Amino acid sequence: MSVDAQQLTHLDEQGHAAMVDVGDKQVTSREAVAQGTVHMLPATLAAIRDGHAPKGDVLAAARIAGIMAAKRTPELIPLCHTLLLSKVAIDFELDEAESRVLITATVRCKGQTGVEMEALTAVSVAALTIYDMAKALEKTMVIGSI
């Protein structure tokens, strides 16, 4: 095995994927904030803002989806630890000047490893849900800047 492979934290001695042992790490307060955007046509943003999307309340569905995604991150990302999350908040800003929805996920826990993957997963799934809920209005939306 190369020197570089020996320094990778998620590989065992044989070079196989392995979860990092965090058992000896101290329990501390952890917080991660992730952001992403969904760019869309002004008419699509207005429909979301005004509650006129054919599938219903886009932002309510995206908020719940983001929260659920944060809680299920270890089921989606193979080497993530299961964490007892104490907070998952999904916030939206409708930016009419840029014709986009800005998504912010804040995740907290007291644990032995960070919650950045949970925050990133929450933002990603919230963005995908916005796309799904609004695709009847527009199929050219762009998810980005996660």
Coordinates of N, CA and C in Angstrom, one line a residue:
M1 N 0.9 -1.2 0.0 CA 0.0 0.0 0.0 C 0.9 1.2 0.0
S2 N 0.5 2.3 -0.7 CA 1.3 3.5 -0.8 C 1.2 4.3 0.5
V3 N 2.1 5.2 0.7 CA 2.1 6.0 1.9 C 0.9 6.8 2.0
D4 N 0.4 7.3 0.8 CA -0.8 8.1 0.8 C -2.0 7.3 1.3
A5 N -2.1 6.1 0.9 CA -3.2 5.2 1.3 C -3.2 4.9 2.8
Q6 N -2.0 4.8 3.4 CA -1.8 4.6 4.8 C -2.3 5.8 5.6
Q7 N -2.3 7.0 5.0 CA -2.7 8.2 5.7 C -4.2 8.5 5.6
L8 N -4.9 7.7 4.7 CA -6.3 7.9 4.6 C -7.1 7.3 5.8
T9 N -7.9 8.1 6.4 CA -8.6 7.7 7.6 C -9.7 6.7 7.4
H10 N -10.2 6.6 6.2 CA -11.3 5.6 6.0 C -10.9 4.4 5.3
L11 N -9.6 4.0 5.4 CA -9.2 2.7 4.9 C -8.5 1.9 6.0
D12 N -8.7 0.6 6.0 CA -8.0 -0.2 7.0 C -6.7 -0.6 6.5
E13 N -6.0 -1.5 7.2 CA -4.6 -1.9 6.8 C -4.6 -2.6 5.4
Q14 N -5.6 -3.2 5.0 CA -5.7 -3.9 3.7 C -6.2 -3.0 2.6
G15 N -6.5 -1.7 2.9 CA -6.9 -0.8 1.9 C -8.4 -0.8 1.7
H16 N -9.2 -1.5 2.6 CA -10.6 -1.6 2.5 C -11.3 -0.4 3.2
A17 N -12.4 0.0 2.7 CA -13.2 1.1 3.3 C -13.6 0.6 4.8
A18 N -13.4 1.6 5.7 CA -13.7 1.3 7.1 C -14.2 2.6 7.8
M19 N -15.1 2.4 8.7 CA -15.6 3.6 9.4 C -14.5 4.0 10.5
V20 N -14.2 5.2 10.6 CA -13.3 5.7 11.6 C -13.8 5.5 13.0
D21 N -12.9 5.0 13.9 CA -13.3 4.8 15.3 C -13.1 6.1 16.0
V22 N -14.3 6.6 16.4 CA -14.3 7.9 17.2 C -14.5 7.7 18.7
G23 N -14.5 6.4 19.1 CA -14.8 6.0 20.5 C -14.0 6.7 21.5
D24 N -12.7 7.1 21.2 CA -11.9 7.7 22.2 C -12.0 9.3 22.1
K25 N -12.7 9.8 21.2 CA -12.8 11.2 21.1 C -13.8 11.8 22.2
Q26 N -13.5 13.0 22.6 CA -14.4 13.6 23.6 C -15.7 14.0 23.0
V27 N -16.8 13.9 23.8 CA -18.1 14.4 23.3 C -18.1 15.9 23.5
T28 N -18.4 16.6 22.4 CA -18.4 18.1 22.4 C -19.6 18.5 21.6
S29 N -20.0 19.8 21.7 CA -21.1 20.4 21.0 C -20.6 20.6 19.5
R30 N -21.4 20.1 18.6 CA -21.0 20.2 17.2 C -22.1 21.0 16.4
E31 N -21.7 21.8 15.5 CA -22.7 22.5 14.6 C -22.1 22.6 13.2
A32 N -23.0 22.5 12.3 CA -22.6 22.7 10.9 C -23.7 23.4 10.2
V33 N -23.3 24.4 9.3 CA -24.2 25.1 8.5 C -23.9 24.9 7.0
A34 N -24.8 24.5 6.2 CA -24.6 24.3 4.8 C -25.6 25.2 4.0
Q35 N -25.3 25.6 2.8 CA -26.2 26.4 2.0 C -26.2 25.9 0.6
G36 N -27.2 26.1 -0.1 CA -27.4 25.8 -1.5 C -28.4 26.7 -2.1
T37 N -28.5 26.6 -3.4 CA -29.4 27.5 -4.2 C -30.2 26.7 -5.2
V38 N -31.4 27.1 -5.5 CA -32.1 26.7 -6.7 C -32.5 27.9 -7.5
H39 N -31.9 28.0 -8.7 CA -32.2 29.1 -9.6 C -33.4 28.7 -10.5
M40 N -34.2 29.7 -10.7 CA -35.4 29.4 -11.5 C -35.9 30.7 -12.2
L41 N -36.9 30.5 -13.1 CA -37.5 31.7 -13.7 C -38.3 32.5 -12.7
P42 N -38.4 33.8 -12.9 CA -39.1 34.7 -11.9 C -40.6 34.2 -11.7
A43 N -41.2 33.7 -12.8 CA -42.6 33.2 -12.6 C -42.7 32.0 -11.7
T44 N -41.7 31.1 -11.7 CA -41.6 30.0 -10.9 C -41.4 30.4 -9.4
L45 N -40.5 31.3 -9.2 CA -40.3 31.8 -7.9 C -41.5 32.5 -7.3
A46 N -42.2 33.2 -8.1 CA -43.5 33.9 -7.7 C -44.5 32.9 -7.3
A47 N -44.6 31.8 -8.1 CA -45.6 30.8 -7.8 C -45.3 30.1 -6.5
I48 N -44.0 29.8 -6.2 CA -43.6 29.2 -4.9 C -43.9 30.2 -3.8
R49 N -43.6 31.5 -4.0 CA -43.8 32.5 -3.0 C -45.3 32.6 -2.6
D50 N -46.1 32.6 -3.7 CA -47.6 32.8 -3.5 C -48.4 31.6 -3.2
G51 N -47.7 30.4 -3.2 CA -48.4 29.2 -2.9 C -49.2 28.6 -4.0
H52 N -48.8 28.9 -5.2 CA -49.5 28.4 -6.4 C -48.9 27.3 -7.2
A53 N -48.0 26.6 -6.6 CA -47.4 25.4 -7.3 C -48.4 24.3 -7.3
P54 N -48.5 23.6 -8.4 CA -49.5 22.5 -8.6 C -49.4 21.4 -7.5
K55 N -48.2 21.1 -7.0 CA -48.1 20.0 -6.1 C -48.3 20.5 -4.6
G56 N -48.5 21.8 -4.4 CA -48.7 22.3 -3.0 C -47.6 23.2 -2.5
D57 N -47.5 23.2 -1.2 CA -46.6 24.1 -0.5 C -45.1 23.6 -0.7
V58 N -44.4 24.2 -1.6 CA -43.1 23.7 -2.0 C -42.1 23.8 -0.9
L59 N -42.1 24.9 -0.2 CA -41.1 25.1 0.9 C -41.4 24.3 2.1
A60 N -42.7 24.1 2.4 CA -43.0 23.2 3.5 C -42.6 21.8 3.3
A61 N -42.8 21.3 2.1 CA -42.3 19.9 1.7 C -40.8 19.9 1.7
A62 N -40.1 20.9 1.2 CA -38.7 20.9 1.2 C -38.1 20.9 2.6
R63 N -38.7 21.7 3.5 CA -38.3 21.8 4.9 C -38.3 20.4 5.5
I64 N -39.5 19.7 5.4 CA -39.6 18.4 6.0 C -38.6 17.4 5.4
A65 N -38.5 17.5 4.0 CA -37.5 16.6 3.4 C -36.1 16.8 3.8
G66 N -35.7 18.0 4.0 CA -34.4 18.3 4.5 C -34.1 17.8 5.9
I67 N -35.1 18.0 6.8 CA -35.0 17.5 8.1 C -34.9 15.9 8.1
M68 N -35.7 15.3 7.4 CA -35.7 13.8 7.3 C -34.3 13.4 6.7
A69 N -33.8 14.1 5.7 CA -32.5 13.7 5.1 C -31.4 13.8 6.1
A70 N -31.4 14.8 6.9 CA -30.3 15.0 7.9 C -30.3 13.8 8.8
K71 N -31.5 13.4 9.3 CA -31.7 12.3 10.2 C -31.3 10.9 9.6
R72 N -31.3 10.8 8.3 CA -31.1 9.5 7.6 C -29.7 9.5 6.9
T73 N -28.9 10.5 7.1 CA -27.6 10.6 6.4 C -26.8 9.3 6.5
P74 N -26.6 8.7 7.6 CA -25.8 7.4 7.7 C -26.4 6.3 6.8
E75 N -27.6 6.4 6.4 CA -28.2 5.4 5.5 C -27.8 5.6 4.1
L76 N -27.5 6.9 3.8 CA -27.1 7.3 2.4 C -25.7 7.4 2.2
I77 N -24.9 7.8 3.2 CA -23.4 8.0 3.0 C -22.8 6.9 3.9
P78 N -22.2 5.9 3.2 CA -21.8 4.7 3.9 C -20.9 4.8 5.1
L79 N -20.0 5.7 5.2 CA -19.1 5.7 6.3 C -19.4 6.8 7.3
C80 N -20.6 7.3 7.3 CA -21.0 8.3 8.3 C -21.5 7.6 9.5
H81 N -21.2 8.2 10.7 CA -21.6 7.7 12.0 C -23.1 8.1 12.2
T82 N -23.8 7.2 12.9 CA -25.2 7.5 13.3 C -25.0 8.5 14.5
L83 N -25.7 9.6 14.4 CA -25.6 10.6 15.5 C -27.0 11.0 16.0
L84 N -27.0 11.3 17.3 CA -28.2 11.8 17.9 C -28.3 13.3 17.7
L85 N -29.0 13.7 16.7 CA -29.1 15.1 16.3 C -30.0 15.9 17.3
S86 N -29.5 17.0 17.8 CA -30.4 17.8 18.7 C -31.1 18.9 18.0
K87 N -30.7 19.3 16.8 CA -31.3 20.4 16.0 C -31.1 20.2 14.5
V88 N -32.2 20.3 13.8 CA -32.0 20.4 12.3 C -33.0 21.5 11.9
A89 N -32.5 22.6 11.4 CA -33.3 23.7 10.9 C -33.0 24.0 9.5
I90 N -34.1 24.1 8.7 CA -34.0 24.4 7.3 C -34.7 25.7 7.0
D91 N -33.9 26.7 6.5 CA -34.5 28.0 6.3 C -34.3 28.4 4.8
F92 N -35.3 29.2 4.3 CA -35.3 29.6 2.9 C -35.3 31.1 2.8
E93 N -34.6 31.6 1.9 CA -34.7 33.0 1.5 C -35.1 33.1 0.0
L94 N -36.1 33.8 -0.3 CA -36.5 33.9 -1.7 C -35.8 35.2 -2.2
D95 N -34.9 35.0 -3.0 CA -34.1 36.1 -3.6 C -34.6 36.5 -5.0
E96 N -35.5 37.5 -5.0 CA -36.1 37.8 -6.2 C -35.2 38.5 -7.2
A97 N -34.2 39.2 -6.7 CA -33.2 39.9 -7.5 C -32.4 38.9 -8.4
E98 N -32.1 37.7 -7.8 CA -31.3 36.7 -8.5 C -32.2 35.5 -9.0
S99 N -33.5 35.6 -8.7 CA -34.5 34.6 -9.1 C -34.1 33.2 -8.6
R100 N -33.9 33.1 -7.3 CA -33.5 31.9 -6.7 C -34.0 31.7 -5.3
V101 N -34.0 30.5 -4.8 CA -34.3 30.2 -3.4 C -32.9 29.8 -2.8
L102 N -32.6 30.5 -1.7 CA -31.4 30.2 -1.0 C -31.8 29.3 0.2
I103 N -31.1 28.1 0.3 CA -31.5 27.2 1.4 C -30.3 27.1 2.4
T104 N -30.7 27.2 3.7 CA -29.7 27.1 4.7 C -30.1 26.0 5.7
A105 N -29.2 25.0 5.9 CA -29.4 24.0 6.9 C -28.5 24.2 8.1
T106 N -29.0 24.1 9.3 CA -28.2 24.2 10.5 C -28.5 22.9 11.3
V107 N -27.4 22.2 11.6 CA -27.5 20.9 12.3 C -26.6 21.0 13.5
R108 N -27.1 20.5 14.6 CA -26.4 20.4 15.9 C -26.5 19.1 16.5
C109 N -25.5 18.7 17.3 CA -25.5 17.6 18.2 C -24.4 17.7 19.2
K110 N -24.5 16.8 20.2 CA -23.4 16.6 21.1 C -22.9 15.3 20.8
G111 N -21.6 15.2 20.3 CA -21.1 13.9 19.8 C -19.6 13.9 19.7
Q112 N -19.2 12.8 19.1 CA -17.7 12.6 18.9 C -17.2 12.8 17.5
T113 N -18.1 13.3 16.7 CA -17.8 13.6 15.3 C -18.7 14.7 14.8
G114 N -18.3 15.3 13.7 CA -19.0 16.5 13.2 C -20.3 16.1 12.5
V115 N -21.1 17.2 12.2 CA -22.4 17.0 11.6 C -22.4 17.7 10.2
E116 N -21.3 17.9 9.6 CA -21.3 18.6 8.3 C -22.0 17.7 7.2
M117 N -21.8 16.4 7.2 CA -22.5 15.6 6.2 C -24.0 15.7 6.3
E118 N -24.5 15.8 7.6 CA -25.9 15.9 7.8 C -26.4 17.2 7.2
A119 N -25.7 18.3 7.5 CA -26.1 19.6 6.9 C -26.1 19.6 5.4
L120 N -25.0 19.1 4.8 CA -24.9 19.0 3.4 C -26.0 18.1 2.7
T121 N -26.3 17.0 3.4 CA -27.4 16.1 2.9 C -28.7 16.8 3.0
A122 N -29.0 17.5 4.1 CA -30.2 18.3 4.3 C -30.4 19.3 3.2
V123 N -29.4 20.1 2.9 CA -29.5 21.1 1.9 C -29.8 20.5 0.5
S124 N -29.0 19.4 0.2 CA -29.2 18.7 -1.1 C -30.6 18.2 -1.3
V125 N -31.1 17.5 -0.3 CA -32.4 16.9 -0.4 C -33.5 18.0 -0.4
A126 N -33.3 19.1 0.3 CA -34.3 20.2 0.3 C -34.3 20.8 -1.1
A127 N -33.1 21.0 -1.7 CA -33.1 21.5 -3.1 C -33.7 20.6 -4.1
L128 N -33.5 19.3 -4.0 CA -34.1 18.3 -4.9 C -35.6 18.3 -4.7
T129 N -36.1 18.5 -3.5 CA -37.5 18.5 -3.3 C -38.1 19.8 -3.9
I130 N -37.5 20.9 -3.8 CA -38.0 22.1 -4.5 C -38.1 21.9 -6.0
Y131 N -37.1 21.3 -6.6 CA -37.1 20.9 -8.0 C -38.3 20.0 -8.3
D132 N -38.5 19.0 -7.5 CA -39.6 18.0 -7.7 C -40.9 18.7 -7.6
M133 N -41.1 19.5 -6.5 CA -42.4 20.1 -6.3 C -42.7 21.2 -7.3
A134 N -41.7 21.8 -8.0 CA -42.0 22.9 -8.9 C -41.7 22.5 -10.4
K135 N -41.3 21.3 -10.7 CA -41.0 20.9 -12.0 C -42.1 21.0 -13.0
A136 N -43.4 20.9 -12.5 CA -44.5 21.1 -13.4 C -44.6 22.6 -13.9
L137 N -44.0 23.5 -13.2 CA -43.9 24.9 -13.6 C -42.7 25.2 -14.5
E138 N -41.6 24.4 -14.3 CA -40.4 24.7 -15.0 C -39.4 23.5 -14.8
K139 N -38.8 23.1 -15.9 CA -37.9 22.0 -15.9 C -36.4 22.5 -16.1
T140 N -36.2 23.8 -16.1 CA -34.9 24.4 -16.3 C -34.3 24.9 -15.1
M141 N -34.8 24.6 -13.9 CA -34.3 25.1 -12.6 C -32.9 24.5 -12.5
V142 N -32.0 25.2 -11.8 CA -30.6 24.8 -11.6 C -30.3 24.8 -10.1
I143 N -29.9 23.6 -9.6 CA -29.5 23.4 -8.3 C -28.0 23.7 -8.2
G144 N -27.5 24.5 -7.3 CA -26.1 24.8 -7.3 C -25.6 25.4 -6.0
S145 N -24.3 25.6 -6.0 CA -23.6 26.3 -4.8 C -23.8 25.6 -3.5
I146 N -23.8 24.3 -3.5 CA -23.9 23.5 -2.2 C -22.6 23.4 -1.6

